[in-house]
Short mmCIF file of C-alpha atoms in Angstrom, two decimals:
data_model
loop_
_atom_site.label_atom_id
_atom_site.label_comp_id
_atom_site.label_asym_id
_atom_site.label_seq_id
_atom_site.Cartn_x
_atom_site.Cartn_y
_atom_site.Cartn_z
CA MET G 134 87.24 160.85 90.60
CA LEU G 135 83.84 159.97 92.08
CA LYS G 136 83.33 157.35 89.36
CA ALA G 137 86.69 155.71 90.15
CA PHE G 138 85.88 155.69 93.86
CA ALA G 139 82.51 154.05 93.17
CA CYS G 140 84.24 151.33 91.15
CA LEU G 141 86.62 150.66 94.02
CA LEU G 142 83.68 150.35 96.41
CA LEU G 143 81.98 147.86 94.06
CA LEU G 144 85.16 145.77 93.80
CA ALA G 145 85.57 145.76 97.56
CA ALA G 146 81.95 144.72 98.05
CA SER G 147 82.25 141.86 95.57
CA ALA G 148 85.46 140.66 97.25
CA VAL G 149 83.65 140.52 100.58
CA ALA G 150 80.67 138.72 99.02
CA ASP G 151 82.76 136.00 97.37
CA PRO G 152 83.17 133.02 99.71
CA VAL G 153 86.63 131.99 100.85
CA PHE G 154 87.04 128.24 100.40
CA GLU G 155 89.14 126.25 102.84
CA TYR G 156 91.05 123.04 102.10
CA ARG G 157 92.66 120.06 103.78
CA GLU G 158 95.94 118.73 102.36
CA VAL G 159 97.17 115.15 102.41
CA ILE G 160 100.57 113.80 101.28
CA PHE G 161 100.76 110.39 99.58
CA ARG G 162 103.62 108.11 98.61
CA VAL G 163 103.37 105.36 95.96
CA VAL G 164 105.60 102.35 96.61
CA ASP G 165 106.16 98.90 95.12
CA GLU G 166 105.79 95.61 97.02
CA GLY G 167 109.35 95.98 98.27
CA GLY G 168 108.57 99.39 99.81
CA HIS G 169 110.57 101.37 97.23
CA SER G 170 109.29 104.71 95.95
CA VAL G 171 107.76 104.67 92.48
CA MET G 172 108.41 107.62 90.21
CA GLY G 173 106.03 108.56 87.39
CA ALA G 174 103.00 106.61 88.58
CA LYS G 175 99.73 107.98 87.25
CA VAL G 176 97.25 108.58 90.07
CA GLU G 177 93.57 109.46 89.86
CA LEU G 178 91.17 110.39 92.63
CA ARG G 179 87.82 108.59 92.53
CA GLY G 180 84.90 110.11 94.39
CA LEU G 181 82.15 107.63 95.21
CA ASP G 182 79.25 109.81 96.32
CA ARG G 183 76.52 110.74 93.86
CA ASP G 184 77.24 114.46 94.27
CA ALA G 185 81.03 113.94 94.08
CA LEU G 186 81.67 111.18 91.56
CA GLY G 187 84.78 112.76 90.17
CA ILE G 188 86.20 113.66 86.81
CA GLY G 189 83.82 114.60 84.01
CA ARG G 190 83.87 112.32 80.99
CA ASP G 191 83.39 114.87 78.21
CA GLU G 192 86.18 117.28 77.23
CA GLU G 193 84.28 120.43 78.20
CA GLU G 194 83.62 119.23 81.74
CA ALA G 195 87.06 117.63 82.14
CA GLY G 196 88.64 121.02 81.44
CA LYS G 197 86.93 122.40 84.54
CA CYS G 198 88.33 119.66 86.80
CA ARG G 199 91.16 120.43 89.19
CA GLY G 200 92.81 118.26 91.82
CA TRP G 201 91.76 114.83 90.47
CA LYS G 202 94.87 113.63 88.57
CA PHE G 203 98.49 113.44 89.69
CA GLU G 204 101.90 112.01 88.80
CA THR G 205 104.40 110.95 91.44
CA THR G 206 107.77 112.66 91.92
CA ALA G 207 111.15 110.91 92.06
CA ALA G 208 110.40 110.25 95.73
CA GLY G 209 107.06 108.69 94.83
CA LEU G 210 105.17 111.61 96.36
CA PHE G 211 102.19 113.76 95.47
CA THR G 212 100.04 116.14 97.50
CA ALA G 213 96.27 116.34 97.18
CA ARG G 214 93.79 118.72 98.71
CA PHE G 215 90.13 118.30 99.60
CA GLY G 216 87.79 121.24 99.97
CA LYS G 217 85.76 121.95 103.06
CA PHE G 218 82.67 122.39 100.90
CA ARG G 219 80.11 120.49 98.88
CA GLN G 220 81.50 119.91 95.41
CA TYR G 221 78.25 121.15 93.84
CA ASP G 222 78.24 124.43 95.82
CA HIS G 223 81.86 125.12 94.88
CA GLN G 224 81.20 124.36 91.21
CA GLN G 225 78.19 126.67 91.12
CA THR G 226 80.29 129.50 92.55
CA THR G 227 83.60 129.04 90.72
CA GLY G 228 82.83 126.89 87.68
CA LEU G 229 85.57 124.48 88.81
CA ILE G 230 85.03 120.83 89.74
CA GLU G 231 87.22 120.16 92.78
CA PRO G 232 86.92 117.36 95.35
CA GLY G 233 84.90 118.43 98.37
CA TYR G 234 83.09 116.52 101.11
CA GLY G 235 82.62 112.82 100.49
CA HIS G 236 84.49 109.53 100.48
CA PHE G 237 87.21 108.78 97.98
CA TYR G 238 89.96 106.42 96.87
CA PHE G 239 93.17 107.15 95.00
CA VAL G 240 93.88 104.69 92.19
CA ALA G 241 97.50 104.44 91.01
CA GLU G 242 98.69 102.80 87.81
CA LYS G 243 102.14 101.97 86.44
CA GLU G 244 103.05 99.74 83.51
CA GLY G 245 104.11 96.26 84.62
CA SER G 246 101.97 96.30 87.76
CA ALA G 247 98.35 95.58 88.64
CA GLY G 248 98.06 99.05 90.15
CA GLY G 249 97.43 100.30 93.65
CA VAL G 250 94.48 101.58 95.67
CA SER G 251 94.63 103.85 98.70
CA CYS G 252 92.71 103.35 101.90
CA GLU G 253 89.22 104.84 101.93
CA LEU G 254 89.50 108.61 102.43
CA LEU G 255 86.75 110.42 104.34
CA ASN G 256 86.53 114.19 103.90
CA LEU G 257 83.80 115.04 106.40
CA ASN G 258 81.95 118.16 107.43
CA ASP G 259 81.65 119.16 111.09
CA GLU G 260 78.32 117.37 111.53
CA ASP G 261 79.64 114.07 110.19
CA LEU G 262 82.83 114.39 112.22
CA ALA G 263 80.76 114.86 115.37
CA GLU G 264 78.72 111.78 114.46
CA LEU G 265 81.93 109.75 114.12
CA LYS G 266 83.10 110.83 117.57
CA LYS G 267 79.67 110.23 119.09
CA TYR G 268 79.62 106.57 118.09
CA GLU G 269 83.40 106.09 118.42
CA ILE G 270 83.69 104.42 115.03
CA ASP G 271 86.98 102.54 114.77
CA THR G 272 88.80 103.69 111.63
CA ASP G 273 91.92 101.63 112.40
CA CYS G 274 90.39 98.14 112.48
CA PRO G 275 92.72 95.24 111.61
CA PRO G 276 92.89 94.35 107.90
CA GLN G 277 90.74 91.54 106.55
CA GLU G 278 91.95 90.62 103.07
CA PHE G 279 89.51 90.64 100.18
CA GLU G 280 86.54 92.18 101.87
CA GLU G 281 84.78 94.81 99.79
CA TRP G 282 86.66 98.06 99.15
CA SER G 283 84.68 99.93 101.81
CA ARG G 284 86.14 97.82 104.62
CA GLY G 285 88.96 95.41 105.38
CA ASP G 286 92.50 96.34 104.39
CA PHE G 287 91.07 99.59 103.03
CA SER G 288 89.97 100.81 106.45
CA PRO G 289 88.84 104.47 106.29
CA TYR G 290 91.13 107.40 107.00
CA VAL G 291 89.47 110.60 108.19
CA ILE G 292 91.28 113.55 106.60
CA PRO G 293 92.35 115.99 109.35
CA ASP G 294 92.44 119.77 109.09
CA ARG G 295 96.16 119.69 109.75
CA THR G 296 98.54 118.14 107.21
CA GLU G 297 100.36 115.15 108.68
CA ALA G 298 104.09 114.83 108.01
CA LYS G 299 104.07 111.08 107.36
CA PRO G 300 102.69 110.28 103.88
CA ILE G 301 99.91 107.76 103.36
CA GLU G 302 101.26 104.87 101.29
CA ILE G 303 99.67 103.38 98.20
CA MET G 304 101.25 100.06 97.23
CA LEU G 305 101.49 98.98 93.61
CA LYS G 306 100.92 95.22 93.46
CA ARG G 307 102.27 92.73 90.98
CA GLY G 308 98.88 91.04 90.76
CA LEU G 309 97.95 87.60 89.50
CA ASP G 310 97.10 85.91 86.21
CA LEU G 311 93.67 84.73 85.14
CA SER G 312 93.68 82.01 82.51
CA GLY G 313 90.49 80.74 80.94
CA GLN G 314 88.76 78.95 78.14
CA MET G 315 85.34 79.39 76.57
CA LEU G 316 83.55 76.31 75.21
CA ASP G 317 80.06 75.73 73.87
CA THR G 318 77.68 73.08 75.23
CA GLY G 319 79.14 70.55 72.78
CA GLY G 320 82.68 71.08 74.09
CA ARG G 321 83.80 73.08 71.03
CA PRO G 322 86.03 76.16 71.45
CA VAL G 323 84.36 79.55 71.09
CA ARG G 324 86.72 81.93 69.33
CA ASP G 325 86.77 85.72 68.79
CA GLU G 326 84.63 86.54 71.82
CA GLU G 327 85.59 89.53 73.97
CA VAL G 328 86.17 88.94 77.68
CA ASN G 329 86.70 91.74 80.21
CA VAL G 330 87.97 91.87 83.77
CA PHE G 331 87.54 94.83 86.11
CA LEU G 332 87.38 95.77 89.76
CA ASP G 333 84.67 97.90 91.31
CA LEU G 334 84.89 100.56 94.01
CA HIS G 335 81.07 100.55 94.20
CA ALA G 336 80.25 104.19 93.57
CA GLY G 337 76.98 105.36 95.07
CA SER G 338 75.34 106.17 91.75
CA HIS G 339 71.77 105.09 91.05
CA THR G 340 72.92 102.81 88.20
CA GLY G 341 75.67 101.10 90.18
CA HIS G 342 78.26 102.33 87.69
CA GLY G 343 81.02 104.85 88.25
CA GLY G 344 83.51 102.98 90.45
CA GLU G 345 85.03 100.55 87.94
CA ILE G 346 88.84 100.40 87.84
CA PHE G 347 91.69 98.39 86.32
CA GLY G 348 89.69 97.20 83.32
CA GLN G 349 91.32 94.83 80.82
CA GLN G 350 89.93 93.26 77.65
CA VAL G 351 91.09 90.28 75.58
CA THR G 352 89.64 88.12 72.79
CA THR G 353 89.43 84.32 72.86
CA ASP G 354 91.82 82.59 70.46
CA ARG G 355 91.02 79.74 68.05
CA THR G 356 91.08 77.27 70.96
CA GLY G 357 88.72 79.46 73.01
CA LYS G 358 91.48 80.37 75.45
CA PHE G 359 92.18 83.77 77.00
CA LEU G 360 94.72 85.13 79.49
CA PHE G 361 94.92 88.23 81.69
CA HIS G 362 98.14 89.39 83.37
CA HIS G 363 98.48 91.67 86.39
CA VAL G 364 94.95 91.36 87.72
CA TYR G 365 94.69 93.35 90.95
CA PRO G 366 94.32 90.84 93.83
CA ASN G 367 90.99 91.85 95.33
CA HIS G 368 87.41 90.94 94.38
CA PHE G 369 87.34 91.18 90.61
CA TYR G 370 84.72 90.56 87.95
CA VAL G 371 84.72 88.80 84.59
CA GLU G 372 82.34 90.00 81.90
CA MET G 373 81.34 88.92 78.40
CA MET G 374 79.99 91.21 75.70
CA ASP G 375 76.39 92.39 75.81
CA ARG G 376 73.82 89.75 74.88
CA GLY G 377 72.08 92.01 72.38
CA ASP G 378 74.40 91.40 69.42
CA GLY G 379 74.15 87.65 68.97
CA SER G 380 76.86 86.77 71.48
CA PRO G 381 76.56 83.37 73.19
CA TYR G 382 74.86 82.93 76.54
CA TRP G 383 76.96 82.15 79.61
CA ILE G 384 75.28 79.20 81.38
CA ARG G 385 77.93 77.27 83.35
CA THR G 386 81.19 78.07 85.09
CA ARG G 387 84.19 76.36 86.61
CA VAL G 388 86.37 78.50 88.89
CA ARG G 389 89.53 76.60 89.79
CA ASN G 390 88.05 73.07 90.16
CA ARG G 391 84.46 73.86 91.16
CA TRP G 392 81.57 73.75 88.66
CA VAL G 393 78.31 75.73 89.07
CA ASP G 394 75.31 75.85 86.71
CA LYS G 395 75.19 79.64 86.47
CA VAL G 396 77.21 82.75 85.72
CA GLU G 397 80.02 82.86 88.28
CA ASP G 398 81.70 86.13 87.36
CA GLU G 399 82.79 87.42 90.78
CA ILE G 400 86.14 85.91 91.74
CA VAL G 401 87.75 86.23 95.17
CA PRO G 402 91.49 85.45 95.28
CA ARG G 403 92.69 83.14 98.01
CA GLN G 404 95.61 83.90 100.30
CA GLY G 405 98.14 81.88 98.29
CA GLU G 406 97.14 83.73 95.14
CA TRP G 407 97.66 87.28 96.39
CA GLU G 408 100.82 87.02 98.50
CA PRO G 409 103.22 89.88 97.68
CA MET G 410 106.20 88.98 95.48
CA ASN G 411 104.55 85.68 94.48
CA TYR G 412 104.62 85.88 90.69
CA GLU G 413 103.54 82.36 89.81
CA LYS G 414 99.92 82.24 90.93
CA THR G 415 97.20 81.77 88.31
CA ILE G 416 93.45 81.35 88.71
CA ASP G 417 91.83 79.06 86.14
CA LEU G 418 88.37 79.78 84.73
CA ARG G 419 86.24 77.67 82.38
CA VAL G 420 83.13 79.21 80.79
CA ILE G 421 80.43 77.15 79.06
CA VAL G 422 78.16 79.09 76.73
CA ALA G 423 75.09 78.27 74.64
CA ARG G 424 74.86 79.55 71.10
CA ARG G 425 71.09 80.08 71.47
CA PRO G 426 68.72 80.72 74.39
CA LEU G 427 68.04 77.47 76.27
CA TYR G 428 65.53 78.22 79.01
CA ARG G 429 61.84 77.93 78.13
CA TYR G 430 59.08 79.92 79.79
CA PHE G 431 55.53 79.25 78.68
CA GLY G 432 51.90 79.40 79.76
CA ARG G 433 48.48 80.78 78.92
CA VAL G 434 47.12 84.31 79.27
CA THR G 435 43.40 84.47 80.09
CA ASP G 436 40.80 87.09 80.94
CA PRO G 437 38.92 87.00 84.30
CA LEU G 438 36.39 84.56 82.76
CA GLY G 439 39.12 82.12 81.77
CA ARG G 440 39.07 82.87 78.04
CA GLY G 441 42.39 82.98 76.16
CA VAL G 442 43.65 86.45 75.25
CA ALA G 443 45.08 86.60 71.73
CA SER G 444 47.96 88.92 70.68
CA ALA G 445 48.83 89.92 74.26
CA LYS G 446 52.38 91.23 74.62
CA VAL G 447 54.51 89.11 76.97
CA GLN G 448 57.76 90.56 78.35
CA ILE G 449 60.20 88.45 80.34
CA ARG G 450 63.01 90.10 82.29
CA CYS G 451 66.04 88.01 83.27
CA SER G 452 68.62 88.29 86.01
CA LEU G 453 72.08 87.00 85.13
CA HIS G 454 72.84 86.28 88.79
CA ASP G 455 71.23 84.41 91.66
CA PRO G 456 70.76 86.28 93.90
CA GLU G 457 70.45 89.52 91.94
CA ARG G 458 73.62 91.58 92.23
CA THR G 459 73.80 94.29 89.59
CA PHE G 460 71.70 97.18 88.32
CA GLU G 461 71.26 95.27 85.05
CA ASP G 462 69.83 92.25 86.88
CA ASP G 463 66.83 94.34 87.86
CA HIS G 464 66.54 96.57 84.79
CA ASP G 465 67.89 95.00 81.59
CA TYR G 466 67.91 91.70 79.63
CA TRP G 467 64.41 91.58 78.21
CA TRP G 468 62.79 89.02 75.89
CA HIS G 469 59.48 89.58 74.10
CA THR G 470 56.75 87.53 72.44
CA THR G 471 52.97 87.61 71.85
CA THR G 472 50.26 85.10 72.62
CA ASP G 473 48.60 83.01 69.89
CA ARG G 474 44.88 83.07 69.18
CA ASP G 475 44.21 80.80 72.19
CA GLY G 476 46.29 82.94 74.57
CA ASN G 477 49.30 80.61 74.70
CA TYR G 478 52.86 81.91 74.78
CA SER G 479 56.26 80.21 74.69
CA LEU G 480 59.66 81.88 74.80
CA ARG G 481 63.26 80.73 75.27
CA VAL G 482 65.53 83.15 77.12
CA GLY G 483 69.24 83.35 77.88
CA SER G 484 69.15 82.97 81.67
CA ARG G 485 67.32 80.58 83.97
CA PHE G 486 66.78 83.32 86.54
CA VAL G 487 63.71 85.33 85.53
CA ASN G 488 62.55 88.09 87.88
CA ALA G 489 59.49 89.45 86.05
CA ILE G 490 56.86 88.41 83.52
CA TRP G 491 54.74 91.33 82.35
CA VAL G 492 51.72 91.01 80.08
CA THR G 493 49.70 93.78 78.42
CA ALA G 494 46.75 93.72 76.03
CA GLY G 495 44.83 96.90 75.28
CA ASP G 496 43.49 98.31 78.54
CA ASN G 497 44.44 95.21 80.54
CA VAL G 498 47.60 93.94 82.18
CA GLY G 499 48.66 90.65 83.68
CA ASN G 500 48.65 89.98 87.39
CA ASP G 501 52.27 91.11 87.63
CA ASN G 502 52.10 91.51 91.41
CA ALA G 503 52.42 87.74 91.62
CA LEU G 504 55.08 87.49 88.91
CA GLU G 505 57.61 90.17 89.78
CA GLY G 506 60.46 90.30 92.26
CA GLU G 507 61.07 86.62 92.97
CA LEU G 508 63.44 84.61 90.78
CA MET G 509 61.43 82.11 88.77
CA ALA G 510 62.83 78.87 87.38
CA PRO G 511 62.03 77.86 83.78
CA GLY G 512 58.58 76.36 83.37
CA ARG G 513 54.88 77.16 83.07
CA TYR G 514 53.41 80.46 84.25
CA ASP G 515 49.71 81.13 83.57
CA ILE G 516 48.60 84.73 83.85
CA THR G 517 45.15 86.27 84.33
CA MET G 518 44.51 89.73 82.87
CA ARG G 519 43.01 92.57 84.91
CA PRO G 520 42.05 96.19 84.11
CA LYS G 521 44.92 98.66 84.20
CA LYS G 522 45.18 100.78 87.30
CA LYS G 523 45.54 104.54 87.04
CA GLY G 524 49.08 105.41 86.02
CA GLU G 525 49.95 102.00 84.52
#
């Protein structure tokens, strides 16, 4: 009897100790461009904060996720809830990965459409809510088409504690077509190259990745042509395969009728190309690629007395964009060589926008303070070695 009573006391104590989590509910409705409800649309919640990025990618973690994926009813509806807690704290307590404080978007997909994206959803704690009221931030500003996802026609919606009767609408859009052709510098078609398009919600991860949506992939045909249907009509990006496997180097671009001597992979639709119910609009893209690296960087590496340094390791880091735009622009795309016996180096790279030249030789390094951070055009760059600093 005493043992049973003690067990009851322990259970009662643990029940009191366990936190009670509170939630906010929001009702959504997915519609087409004509305003009709869409049944059976697949919807996924995307969290964009580093501590609330969303659904785990491996099976073990995905099995712990709850409240991130939905399917619309016959009336086009689904109901989502957001916790009044930090996602990490809730996960540590319950083992479940549920959406908590942060900012989010719902992404809806249905075959035959480009998909739909909700307004920006802000699930804020009391401190952040007070900050909003203090500065009277306008969350109902007029739409400005084709601004980034964090503003414009995706103006933020602060999730209230009380469920509102009128659903928030997510419109599935028909989208537009992107037609293109890939040619080499001699005007010959480049076949069997993979081309991707995607949109980006710009997740706040340290790598810049985590917010990509609506990805499509095609392969160039024997004439170098490619075609994408149902591209969502907001800022979208075009991407070739990674340069590390012998793929050609993108050096020139024509978007519509305008040529530029660089990678132009961010495309902004114009008003006539995104109008609802307009099914005939196509954006034309022409990509010129080189089959080998074209841009030469060269120079001489010397010691402080002006003598050439043999066998020094020279590393050149390229940016694919001007100005730099992506995580890769500042971290990836490296080329390597070594100096000859007189300290000379020469290297051809795949982009004409170099943002660092690093040189090392034994206990010495190049004067990289003068050769890092600014985009450098192809040409001569002489480098003087200096002793390594502590930690280099």
